[in-house]
XYZ file of C-alpha atoms in Angstrom:
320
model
C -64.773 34.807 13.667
C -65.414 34.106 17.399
C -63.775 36.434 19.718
C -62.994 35.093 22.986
C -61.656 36.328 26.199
C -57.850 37.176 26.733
C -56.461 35.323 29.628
C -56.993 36.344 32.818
C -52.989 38.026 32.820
C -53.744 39.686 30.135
C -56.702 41.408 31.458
C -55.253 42.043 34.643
C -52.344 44.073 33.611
C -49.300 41.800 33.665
C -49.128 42.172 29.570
C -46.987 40.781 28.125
C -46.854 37.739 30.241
C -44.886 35.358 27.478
C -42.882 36.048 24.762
C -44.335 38.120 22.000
C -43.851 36.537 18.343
C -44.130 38.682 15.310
C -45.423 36.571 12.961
C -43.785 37.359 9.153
C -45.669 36.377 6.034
C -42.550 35.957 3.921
C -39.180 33.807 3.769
C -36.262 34.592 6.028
C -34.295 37.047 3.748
C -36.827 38.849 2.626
C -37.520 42.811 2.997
C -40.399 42.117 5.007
C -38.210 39.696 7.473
C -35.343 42.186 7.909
C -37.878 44.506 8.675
C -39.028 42.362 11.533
C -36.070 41.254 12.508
C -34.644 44.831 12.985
C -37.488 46.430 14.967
C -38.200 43.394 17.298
C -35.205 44.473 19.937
C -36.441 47.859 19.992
C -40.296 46.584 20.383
C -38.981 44.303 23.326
C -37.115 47.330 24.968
C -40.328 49.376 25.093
C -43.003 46.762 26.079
C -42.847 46.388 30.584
C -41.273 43.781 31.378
C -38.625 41.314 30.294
C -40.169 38.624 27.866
C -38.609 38.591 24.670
C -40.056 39.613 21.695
C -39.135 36.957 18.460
C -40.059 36.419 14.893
C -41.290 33.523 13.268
C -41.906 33.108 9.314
C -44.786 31.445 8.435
C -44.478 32.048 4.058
C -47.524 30.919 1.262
C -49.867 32.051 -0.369
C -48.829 35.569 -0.870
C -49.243 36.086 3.308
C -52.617 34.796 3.696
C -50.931 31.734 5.900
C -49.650 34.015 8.271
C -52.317 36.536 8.541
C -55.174 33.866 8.960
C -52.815 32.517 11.861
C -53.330 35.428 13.763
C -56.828 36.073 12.992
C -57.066 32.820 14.546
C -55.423 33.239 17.384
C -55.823 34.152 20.937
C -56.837 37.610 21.210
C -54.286 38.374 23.946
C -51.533 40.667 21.945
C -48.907 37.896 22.067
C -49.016 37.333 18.840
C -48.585 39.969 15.719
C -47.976 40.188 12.265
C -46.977 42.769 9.234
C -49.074 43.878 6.288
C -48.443 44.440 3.091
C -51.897 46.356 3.158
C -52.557 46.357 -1.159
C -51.787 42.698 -1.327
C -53.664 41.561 1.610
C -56.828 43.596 0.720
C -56.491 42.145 -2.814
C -55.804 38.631 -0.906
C -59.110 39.161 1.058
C -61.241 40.124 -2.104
C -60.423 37.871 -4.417
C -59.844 34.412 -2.409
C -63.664 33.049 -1.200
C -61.497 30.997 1.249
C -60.171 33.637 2.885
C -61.918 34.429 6.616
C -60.488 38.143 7.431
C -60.993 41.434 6.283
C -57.544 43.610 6.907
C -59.566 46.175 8.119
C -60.922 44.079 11.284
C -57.824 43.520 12.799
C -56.394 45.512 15.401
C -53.790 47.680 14.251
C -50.266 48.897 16.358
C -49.128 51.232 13.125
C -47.351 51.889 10.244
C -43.816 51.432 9.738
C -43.308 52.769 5.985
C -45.360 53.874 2.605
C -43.214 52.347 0.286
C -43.279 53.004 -3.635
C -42.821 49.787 -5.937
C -39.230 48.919 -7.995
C -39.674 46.542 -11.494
C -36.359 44.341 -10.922
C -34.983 42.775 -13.850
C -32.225 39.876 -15.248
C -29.377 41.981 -15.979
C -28.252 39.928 -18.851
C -31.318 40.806 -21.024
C -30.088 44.522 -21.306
C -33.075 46.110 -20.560
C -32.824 49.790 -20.020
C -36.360 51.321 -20.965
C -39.921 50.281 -20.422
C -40.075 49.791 -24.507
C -36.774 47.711 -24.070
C -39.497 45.237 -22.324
C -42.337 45.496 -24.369
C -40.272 45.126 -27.340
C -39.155 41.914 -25.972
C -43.059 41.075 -24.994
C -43.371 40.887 -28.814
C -41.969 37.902 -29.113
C -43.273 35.905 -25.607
C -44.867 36.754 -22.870
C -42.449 38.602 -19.751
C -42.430 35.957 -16.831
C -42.710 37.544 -13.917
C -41.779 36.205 -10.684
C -44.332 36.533 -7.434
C -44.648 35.121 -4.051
C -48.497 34.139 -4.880
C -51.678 35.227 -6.472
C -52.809 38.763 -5.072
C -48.785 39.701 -4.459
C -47.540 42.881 -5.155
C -46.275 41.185 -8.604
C -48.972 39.311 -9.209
C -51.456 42.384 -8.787
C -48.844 44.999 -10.275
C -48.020 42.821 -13.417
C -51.813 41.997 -14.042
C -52.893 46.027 -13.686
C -49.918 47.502 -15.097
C -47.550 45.970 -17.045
C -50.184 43.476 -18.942
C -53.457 45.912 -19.050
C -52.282 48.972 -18.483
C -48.816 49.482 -20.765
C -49.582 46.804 -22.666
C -46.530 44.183 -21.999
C -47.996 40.895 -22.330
C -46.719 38.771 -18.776
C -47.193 35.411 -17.516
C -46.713 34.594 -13.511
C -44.403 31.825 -11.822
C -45.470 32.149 -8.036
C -42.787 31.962 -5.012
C -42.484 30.603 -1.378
C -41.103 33.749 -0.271
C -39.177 37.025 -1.788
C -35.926 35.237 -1.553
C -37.249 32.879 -3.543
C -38.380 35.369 -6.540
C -35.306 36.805 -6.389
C -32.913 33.543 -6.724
C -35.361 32.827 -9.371
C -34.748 35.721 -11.562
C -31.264 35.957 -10.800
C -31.268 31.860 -12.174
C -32.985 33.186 -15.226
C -36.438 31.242 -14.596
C -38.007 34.226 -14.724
C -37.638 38.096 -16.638
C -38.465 39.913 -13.691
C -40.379 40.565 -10.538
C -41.815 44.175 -8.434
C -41.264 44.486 -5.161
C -41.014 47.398 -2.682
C -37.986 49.996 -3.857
C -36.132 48.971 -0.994
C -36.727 45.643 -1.092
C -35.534 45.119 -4.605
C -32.575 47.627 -4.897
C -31.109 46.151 -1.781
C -31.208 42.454 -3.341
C -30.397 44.413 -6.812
C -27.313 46.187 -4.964
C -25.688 42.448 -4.109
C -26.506 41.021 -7.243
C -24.794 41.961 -10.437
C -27.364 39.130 -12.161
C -29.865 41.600 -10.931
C -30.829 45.224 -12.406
C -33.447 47.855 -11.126
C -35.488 49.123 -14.242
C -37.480 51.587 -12.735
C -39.014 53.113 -9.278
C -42.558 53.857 -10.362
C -42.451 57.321 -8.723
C -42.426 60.730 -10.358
C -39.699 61.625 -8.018
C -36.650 60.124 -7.033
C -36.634 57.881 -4.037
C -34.926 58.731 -0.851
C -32.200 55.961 -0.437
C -32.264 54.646 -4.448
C -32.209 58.192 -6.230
C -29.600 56.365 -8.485
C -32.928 54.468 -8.981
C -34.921 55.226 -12.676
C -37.897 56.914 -11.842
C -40.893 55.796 -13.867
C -40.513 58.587 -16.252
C -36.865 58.612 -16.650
C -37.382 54.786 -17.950
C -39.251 56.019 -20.794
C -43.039 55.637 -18.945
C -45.305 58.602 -20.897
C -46.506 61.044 -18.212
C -49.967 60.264 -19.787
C -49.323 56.805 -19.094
C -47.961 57.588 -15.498
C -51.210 60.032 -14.697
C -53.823 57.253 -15.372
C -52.502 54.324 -13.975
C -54.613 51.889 -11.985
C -54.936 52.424 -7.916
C -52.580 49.261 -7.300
C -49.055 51.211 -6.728
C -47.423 51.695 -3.258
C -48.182 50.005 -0.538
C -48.017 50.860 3.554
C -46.288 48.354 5.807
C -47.876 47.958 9.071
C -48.181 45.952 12.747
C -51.363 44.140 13.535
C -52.459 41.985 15.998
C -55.829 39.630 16.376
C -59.251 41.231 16.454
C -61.015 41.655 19.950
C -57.492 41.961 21.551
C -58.461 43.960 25.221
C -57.956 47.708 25.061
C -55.268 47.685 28.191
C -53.260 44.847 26.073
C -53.564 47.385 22.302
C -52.576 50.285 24.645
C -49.363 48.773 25.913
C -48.650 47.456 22.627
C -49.332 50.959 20.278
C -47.431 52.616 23.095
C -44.133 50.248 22.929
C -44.665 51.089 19.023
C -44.396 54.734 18.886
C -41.731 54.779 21.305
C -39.929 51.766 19.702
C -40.309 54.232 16.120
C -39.224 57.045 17.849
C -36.220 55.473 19.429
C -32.717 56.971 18.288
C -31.268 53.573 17.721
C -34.582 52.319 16.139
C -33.376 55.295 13.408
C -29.985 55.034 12.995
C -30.900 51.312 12.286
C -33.383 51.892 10.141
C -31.323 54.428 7.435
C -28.532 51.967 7.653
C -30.796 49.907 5.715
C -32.006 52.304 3.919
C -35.501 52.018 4.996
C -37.553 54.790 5.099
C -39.890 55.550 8.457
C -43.968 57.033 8.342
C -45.636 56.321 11.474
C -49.344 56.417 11.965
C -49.814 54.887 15.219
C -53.297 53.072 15.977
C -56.634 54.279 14.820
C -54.971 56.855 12.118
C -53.310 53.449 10.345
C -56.698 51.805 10.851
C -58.329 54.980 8.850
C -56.204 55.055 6.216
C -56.596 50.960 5.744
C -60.089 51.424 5.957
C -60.084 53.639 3.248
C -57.781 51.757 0.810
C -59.725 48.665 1.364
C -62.886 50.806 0.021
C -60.936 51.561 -3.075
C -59.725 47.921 -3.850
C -63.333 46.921 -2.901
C -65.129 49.074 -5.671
C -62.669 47.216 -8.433
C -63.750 43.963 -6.571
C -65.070 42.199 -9.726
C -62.569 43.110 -11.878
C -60.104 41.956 -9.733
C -61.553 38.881 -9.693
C -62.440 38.266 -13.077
C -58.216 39.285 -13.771
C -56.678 37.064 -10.983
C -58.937 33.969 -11.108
């Protein structure tokens, strides 16, 4: 892309100068919404100044809409977005169309490493991981997903289909919401989200059920939660699954953004993470916090997007 000078206020100091949007790549509703929605006051309270700080949701195509947006913005910090980091690298890989490499932008932090939850219809009566494949036997599990290269969409291709052998087809989303009104509707068998994400939805929803947490441990928040093993996954099974589990949750803004404007912005982000309130927010909804602030997120996304990148053709060759 074509980097071009920030305005002149920008530049000069006066940052932010208008209100700061964090764009969200997802329906309203969603984990990654309530996320946004909860840390914006405490972003606005630490950036100078009084502009507000809002969100906006731009949802499709599993968050490519929202992250091209800001790639294509004005590189003056006003505008930011979250990552998903797996999906998006997967996003950037396998769509030709798509301009941006996660790894280019510039990066405020991390807000969480979150492990992924298999959400089911509660009515099937699945309780195991060969309670599903038994039912694969018969048709393919539909899985929900909020577009190709989602965590679903990646997570049922790698794991459930290739991996533990559960034959699953894909109905693709809007947003989370979405997936989840669409399993709870019985359009689809089930979805995989973030642990947090799912077991809150899962928690309101008595249509809904959480399978599993694929973790070894319990999780903090959901330890009521299966873990992978408890749900009847082999440790064998467990040990050699594919690199596509977890994913980090981030801040990012557009690439070439002036070093004075990513200063005040990383800056308002540690101190908005390491704000009492920001906490005692946070574990009221049960979200869980791991902060790498600036270049140490843009290291570690550097070096997942070389692990996605060396399964580049496969993941191709699976998803299109």
């Amino acid at each position: 892309m074509l980097l071009t000078a920030a305005p002149a206020s920008a530049q000069e100091g006066t940052f932010p100068s208008q209100t700061v949007e964090i764009v969200v790549g997802r329906s309203a509703g969603g984990g990654m919404d309530l996320h946004a929605r909860g840390l914006a006051p405490f972003l606005q309270k630490h950036l100078p100044g009084d502009e507000s700080v809002i969100v906006t949701n731009r949802p499709g195509a599993g968050g490519v809409i929202a992250l091209t947006s800001i790639w294509d913005a004005e590189p003056d910090g006003h505008q930011i977005t979250m990552t998903i980091t797996s999906s998006d690298i997967i996003n950037s890989i396998v769509n030709d169309d798509v301009a941006w490499k996660l790894s280019e932008f510039d990066f405020l932090g991390s807000l969480y490493a979150a492990d992924t939850g298999l959400l089911v219809r509660s009515d099937l009566g699945w309780e195991t991981i060969d309670d599903m494949r038994e039912a694969a036997g018969d048709e393919p599990i539909v899985f929900g997903t909020t577009g190709v290269g989602s965590t679903a969409h990646i997570e049922g291709l790698f794991l459930y289909d290739q991996h533990l052998g559960i034959p699953v087809r894909f109905v693709h989303y809007p947003g989370t919401s979405d997936v989840m009104l669409a399993v709870a509707r019985g359009e689809v068998h089930a979805t995989s989200f973030g642990v947090n994400t799912a077991a809150n939805f899962a928690e309101g929803d008595e249509s809904l059920d959480m399978l599993l947490a694929w973790s070894e441990e319990p999780v903090e928040f959901f330890e009521d939660v299966p873990t992978a093993l408890e749900a009847g996954v082999t440790q064998e099974e467990f040990d050699t699954a594919p690199p596509v589990m977890g994913q980090w949750r981030g801040l990012m803004t557009t690439p070439g953004t002036p070093e004075p404007v990513l200063e005040i912005l990383r800056q308002a982000f540690a101190d908005a993470m390491n704000d009492p309130e920001y906490d005692e927010w946070r574990l009221q909804a049960n979200l869980p916090k791991r902060a790498l602030i600036g270049e140490e997120f843009t290291e570690l996304v550097e070096r997942i997007e070389a692990g996605y990148e060396a399964i580049g053709d496969e993941l191709k060759e699976l998803i299109q």
